[in-house]
C-alpha cells in the first residue's frame, strides 16, 4: 500500500495547472500626508477625456486621462493636466470615467502616472483624504472674458 500515496502524489504533480491570473499586486499606500509628500502631483479635478496614448509603446500601453483641476495641493499647475494610467486593473490601471471628479495622487514630474495602488479615489469617496490634506495650495479661478 505505500506505493499508492506515491502514485497519487506523482499523478497530482503531473496534472496541468490552470494559468495564474494576471493581477495587480501592490503595497497599500501610506496615509494622505505621506502620500502627498511622495507624489509628483496631488489635485482634485474632473476628467474631460480618456483615450489611448498617441505614439506610445504598444508593449507598454497607457491611457491618457485629461483633467481640469479645481484644487491643487502639489504640482498640476496647468489649466488641464494629463496623466497616464495602464489600460486595465490587471496591470494596476485606474478606471477613470469622463465627467467624474477625482482626488488624484500622481507619480512623476513631466509625465504624471496614476496607478490603482495609489490613494487616488472618486472625489465623493475621498472625504477622509480631503480632511487630512487640509486647504489646497491653489484653486482654479474661472477666467473672465472681458466684453468690449
PDB file of C-alpha atoms in Angstrom:
ATOM      1  CA  UNK A   1       0.000   0.000   0.000  1.00  0.00           C
ATOM      2  CA  UNK A   2       2.851   2.525   0.401  1.00  0.00           C
ATOM      3  CA  UNK A   3       3.059   2.787  -3.397  1.00  0.00           C
ATOM      4  CA  UNK A   4      -0.497   4.203  -3.656  1.00  0.00           C
ATOM      5  CA  UNK A   5       0.266   7.536  -1.931  1.00  0.00           C
ATOM      6  CA  UNK A   6       3.414   7.841  -4.058  1.00  0.00           C
ATOM      7  CA  UNK A   7       1.443   7.193  -7.288  1.00  0.00           C
ATOM      8  CA  UNK A   8      -1.270   9.625  -6.244  1.00  0.00           C
ATOM      9  CA  UNK A   9       1.326  12.278  -5.438  1.00  0.00           C
ATOM     10  CA  UNK A  10       3.034  11.766  -8.797  1.00  0.00           C
ATOM     11  CA  UNK A  11      -0.280  11.941 -10.659  1.00  0.00           C
ATOM     12  CA  UNK A  12      -1.310  15.162  -8.936  1.00  0.00           C
ATOM     13  CA  UNK A  13       2.034  16.857  -9.544  1.00  0.00           C
ATOM     14  CA  UNK A  14       1.843  15.978 -13.241  1.00  0.00           C
ATOM     15  CA  UNK A  15      -1.715  17.308 -13.658  1.00  0.00           C
ATOM     16  CA  UNK A  16      -1.919  20.501 -15.672  1.00  0.00           C
ATOM     17  CA  UNK A  17      -2.476  23.643 -13.634  1.00  0.00           C
ATOM     18  CA  UNK A  18      -4.713  26.496 -14.616  1.00  0.00           C
ATOM     19  CA  UNK A  19      -2.675  29.508 -15.697  1.00  0.00           C
ATOM     20  CA  UNK A  20      -2.245  32.038 -12.951  1.00  0.00           C
ATOM     21  CA  UNK A  21      -4.399  35.133 -13.378  1.00  0.00           C
ATOM     22  CA  UNK A  22      -2.588  38.351 -14.039  1.00  0.00           C
ATOM     23  CA  UNK A  23      -3.368  40.634 -11.128  1.00  0.00           C
ATOM     24  CA  UNK A  24      -2.196  43.939  -9.879  1.00  0.00           C
ATOM     25  CA  UNK A  25      -0.123  43.476  -6.759  1.00  0.00           C
ATOM     26  CA  UNK A  26       0.986  46.398  -4.639  1.00  0.00           C
ATOM     27  CA  UNK A  27       1.794  47.692  -1.222  1.00  0.00           C
ATOM     28  CA  UNK A  28      -1.063  49.726   0.296  1.00  0.00           C
ATOM     29  CA  UNK A  29      -0.389  53.467   0.158  1.00  0.00           C
ATOM     30  CA  UNK A  30       0.585  55.411   3.239  1.00  0.00           C
ATOM     31  CA  UNK A  31      -1.638  57.998   4.933  1.00  0.00           C
ATOM     32  CA  UNK A  32      -2.693  61.098   2.946  1.00  0.00           C
ATOM     33  CA  UNK A  33       0.067  63.478   4.155  1.00  0.00           C
ATOM     34  CA  UNK A  34       2.746  60.854   3.484  1.00  0.00           C
ATOM     35  CA  UNK A  35       1.275  60.142   0.028  1.00  0.00           C
ATOM     36  CA  UNK A  36       1.250  63.915  -0.651  1.00  0.00           C
ATOM     37  CA  UNK A  37       4.953  64.166   0.216  1.00  0.00           C
ATOM     38  CA  UNK A  38       5.830  61.252  -2.087  1.00  0.00           C
ATOM     39  CA  UNK A  39       3.630  62.264  -5.040  1.00  0.00           C
ATOM     40  CA  UNK A  40       4.658  64.347  -8.016  1.00  0.00           C
ATOM     41  CA  UNK A  41       1.213  65.954  -8.070  1.00  0.00           C
ATOM     42  CA  UNK A  42      -1.933  65.873  -5.941  1.00  0.00           C
ATOM     43  CA  UNK A  43      -5.088  67.558  -7.169  1.00  0.00           C
ATOM     44  CA  UNK A  44      -8.850  67.287  -7.325  1.00  0.00           C
ATOM     45  CA  UNK A  45     -10.346  67.596 -10.774  1.00  0.00           C
ATOM     46  CA  UNK A  46     -12.855  66.474 -13.370  1.00  0.00           C
ATOM     47  CA  UNK A  47     -11.974  64.041 -16.144  1.00  0.00           C
ATOM     48  CA  UNK A  48     -12.600  65.640 -19.540  1.00  0.00           C
ATOM     49  CA  UNK A  49     -11.269  62.787 -21.698  1.00  0.00           C
ATOM     50  CA  UNK A  50      -9.873  59.269 -21.555  1.00  0.00           C
ATOM     51  CA  UNK A  51      -8.162  57.815 -24.602  1.00  0.00           C
ATOM     52  CA  UNK A  52      -5.298  55.719 -25.876  1.00  0.00           C
ATOM     53  CA  UNK A  53      -1.877  57.301 -25.626  1.00  0.00           C
ATOM     54  CA  UNK A  54      -0.801  58.531 -29.034  1.00  0.00           C
ATOM     55  CA  UNK A  55       2.634  57.443 -30.171  1.00  0.00           C
ATOM     56  CA  UNK A  56       3.047  55.204 -27.142  1.00  0.00           C
ATOM     57  CA  UNK A  57       4.925  51.936 -26.989  1.00  0.00           C
ATOM     58  CA  UNK A  58       2.476  49.120 -27.904  1.00  0.00           C
ATOM     59  CA  UNK A  59       4.300  46.783 -25.499  1.00  0.00           C
ATOM     60  CA  UNK A  60       3.667  49.235 -22.632  1.00  0.00           C
ATOM     61  CA  UNK A  61       0.254  50.706 -23.398  1.00  0.00           C
ATOM     62  CA  UNK A  62      -1.110  53.553 -21.332  1.00  0.00           C
ATOM     63  CA  UNK A  63      -4.304  55.555 -21.395  1.00  0.00           C
ATOM     64  CA  UNK A  64      -4.123  59.349 -21.415  1.00  0.00           C
ATOM     65  CA  UNK A  65      -6.536  60.929 -18.989  1.00  0.00           C
ATOM     66  CA  UNK A  66      -7.089  64.704 -19.161  1.00  0.00           C
ATOM     67  CA  UNK A  67      -8.335  66.606 -16.123  1.00  0.00           C
ATOM     68  CA  UNK A  68      -9.419  70.129 -15.376  1.00  0.00           C
ATOM     69  CA  UNK A  69      -8.076  70.519 -11.849  1.00  0.00           C
ATOM     70  CA  UNK A  70     -10.145  72.537  -9.404  1.00  0.00           C
ATOM     71  CA  UNK A  71      -7.937  72.264  -6.325  1.00  0.00           C
ATOM     72  CA  UNK A  72      -4.196  71.627  -6.164  1.00  0.00           C
ATOM     73  CA  UNK A  73      -2.109  70.536  -3.217  1.00  0.00           C
ATOM     74  CA  UNK A  74       1.050  69.822  -5.214  1.00  0.00           C
ATOM     75  CA  UNK A  75       2.073  70.199  -8.869  1.00  0.00           C
ATOM     76  CA  UNK A  76      -0.559  70.148 -11.643  1.00  0.00           C
ATOM     77  CA  UNK A  77      -0.254  73.882 -12.270  1.00  0.00           C
ATOM     78  CA  UNK A  78      -1.724  73.926 -15.801  1.00  0.00           C
ATOM     79  CA  UNK A  79      -5.351  74.592 -16.758  1.00  0.00           C
ATOM     80  CA  UNK A  80      -5.555  70.982 -17.927  1.00  0.00           C
ATOM     81  CA  UNK A  81      -3.453  68.135 -16.587  1.00  0.00           C
ATOM     82  CA  UNK A  82      -2.756  64.877 -18.415  1.00  0.00           C
ATOM     83  CA  UNK A  83      -1.924  61.721 -16.521  1.00  0.00           C
ATOM     84  CA  UNK A  84      -1.106  58.268 -17.828  1.00  0.00           C
ATOM     85  CA  UNK A  85      -2.502  55.045 -16.404  1.00  0.00           C
ATOM     86  CA  UNK A  86      -2.191  51.416 -17.541  1.00  0.00           C
ATOM     87  CA  UNK A  87      -5.187  50.245 -19.609  1.00  0.00           C
ATOM     88  CA  UNK A  88      -6.827  47.993 -17.005  1.00  0.00           C
ATOM     89  CA  UNK A  89      -6.820  46.990 -13.350  1.00  0.00           C
ATOM     90  CA  UNK A  90      -4.962  43.720 -14.023  1.00  0.00           C
ATOM     91  CA  UNK A  91      -1.857  45.822 -14.719  1.00  0.00           C
ATOM     92  CA  UNK A  92      -2.663  48.371 -11.990  1.00  0.00           C
ATOM     93  CA  UNK A  93      -4.506  50.881 -14.185  1.00  0.00           C
ATOM     94  CA  UNK A  94      -7.072  53.172 -12.579  1.00  0.00           C
ATOM     95  CA  UNK A  95     -10.509  53.143 -14.268  1.00  0.00           C
ATOM     96  CA  UNK A  96     -11.231  56.861 -14.692  1.00  0.00           C
ATOM     97  CA  UNK A  97     -14.595  57.908 -16.134  1.00  0.00           C
ATOM     98  CA  UNK A  98     -15.186  61.013 -18.226  1.00  0.00           C
ATOM     99  CA  UNK A  99     -17.249  63.634 -16.392  1.00  0.00           C
ATOM    100  CA  UNK A 100     -16.449  62.336 -12.885  1.00  0.00           C
ATOM    101  CA  UNK A 101     -14.440  64.149 -10.215  1.00  0.00           C
ATOM    102  CA  UNK A 102     -11.416  62.548  -8.559  1.00  0.00           C
ATOM    103  CA  UNK A 103      -8.769  63.216  -5.960  1.00  0.00           C
ATOM    104  CA  UNK A 104      -5.603  62.253  -7.810  1.00  0.00           C
ATOM    105  CA  UNK A 105      -2.226  61.264  -6.380  1.00  0.00           C
ATOM    106  CA  UNK A 106       0.131  61.076  -9.383  1.00  0.00           C
ATOM    107  CA  UNK A 107       3.734  59.899  -9.597  1.00  0.00           C
ATOM    108  CA  UNK A 108       6.402  61.557 -11.664  1.00  0.00           C
ATOM    109  CA  UNK A 109       7.222  65.040 -12.826  1.00  0.00           C
ATOM    110  CA  UNK A 110       6.785  65.827 -16.516  1.00  0.00           C
ATOM    111  CA  UNK A 111       4.926  62.599 -17.277  1.00  0.00           C
ATOM    112  CA  UNK A 112       2.454  62.035 -14.451  1.00  0.00           C
ATOM    113  CA  UNK A 113       1.309  58.461 -13.865  1.00  0.00           C
ATOM    114  CA  UNK A 114      -1.555  57.145 -11.765  1.00  0.00           C
ATOM    115  CA  UNK A 115      -1.840  53.568 -10.555  1.00  0.00           C
ATOM    116  CA  UNK A 116      -4.582  51.592  -8.871  1.00  0.00           C
ATOM    117  CA  UNK A 117      -2.346  51.240  -5.815  1.00  0.00           C
ATOM    118  CA  UNK A 118      -2.242  54.978  -5.075  1.00  0.00           C
ATOM    119  CA  UNK A 119      -4.658  56.878  -2.843  1.00  0.00           C
ATOM    120  CA  UNK A 120      -6.441  58.170  -5.963  1.00  0.00           C
ATOM    121  CA  UNK A 121     -10.210  57.970  -5.458  1.00  0.00           C
ATOM    122  CA  UNK A 122     -13.521  59.327  -6.679  1.00  0.00           C
ATOM    123  CA  UNK A 123     -13.886  62.723  -5.020  1.00  0.00           C
ATOM    124  CA  UNK A 124     -17.167  61.654  -3.396  1.00  0.00           C
ATOM    125  CA  UNK A 125     -15.254  58.878  -1.589  1.00  0.00           C
ATOM    126  CA  UNK A 126     -12.212  60.966  -0.603  1.00  0.00           C
ATOM    127  CA  UNK A 127     -13.570  62.877   2.394  1.00  0.00           C
ATOM    128  CA  UNK A 128     -11.044  61.440   4.814  1.00  0.00           C
ATOM    129  CA  UNK A 129      -8.159  62.362   2.496  1.00  0.00           C
ATOM    130  CA  UNK A 130      -9.531  65.865   1.876  1.00  0.00           C
ATOM    131  CA  UNK A 131      -9.760  66.474   5.629  1.00  0.00           C
ATOM    132  CA  UNK A 132      -6.208  65.219   6.181  1.00  0.00           C
ATOM    133  CA  UNK A 133      -4.762  67.247   3.294  1.00  0.00           C
ATOM    134  CA  UNK A 134      -6.287  70.490   4.532  1.00  0.00           C
ATOM    135  CA  UNK A 135      -6.616  73.620   2.429  1.00  0.00           C
ATOM    136  CA  UNK A 136      -5.249  73.273  -1.109  1.00  0.00           C
ATOM    137  CA  UNK A 137      -2.234  75.287  -2.195  1.00  0.00           C
ATOM    138  CA  UNK A 138      -4.252  76.644  -5.147  1.00  0.00           C
ATOM    139  CA  UNK A 139      -7.767  76.605  -6.515  1.00  0.00           C
ATOM    140  CA  UNK A 140      -9.000  77.168 -10.026  1.00  0.00           C
ATOM    141  CA  UNK A 141     -10.159  80.695 -10.608  1.00  0.00           C
ATOM    142  CA  UNK A 142     -12.501  80.978 -13.574  1.00  0.00           C
ATOM    143  CA  UNK A 143     -11.147  83.236 -16.276  1.00  0.00           C
ATOM    144  CA  UNK A 144     -13.455  86.110 -17.095  1.00  0.00           C
ATOM    145  CA  UNK A 145     -13.577  87.256 -20.652  1.00  0.00           C
ATOM    146  CA  UNK A 146     -13.906  90.972 -20.932  1.00  0.00           C
ATOM    147  CA  UNK A 147     -16.770  92.037 -23.168  1.00  0.00           C
ATOM    148  CA  UNK A 148     -15.900  95.155 -25.166  1.00  0.00           C
TER     149      UNK A 148
END
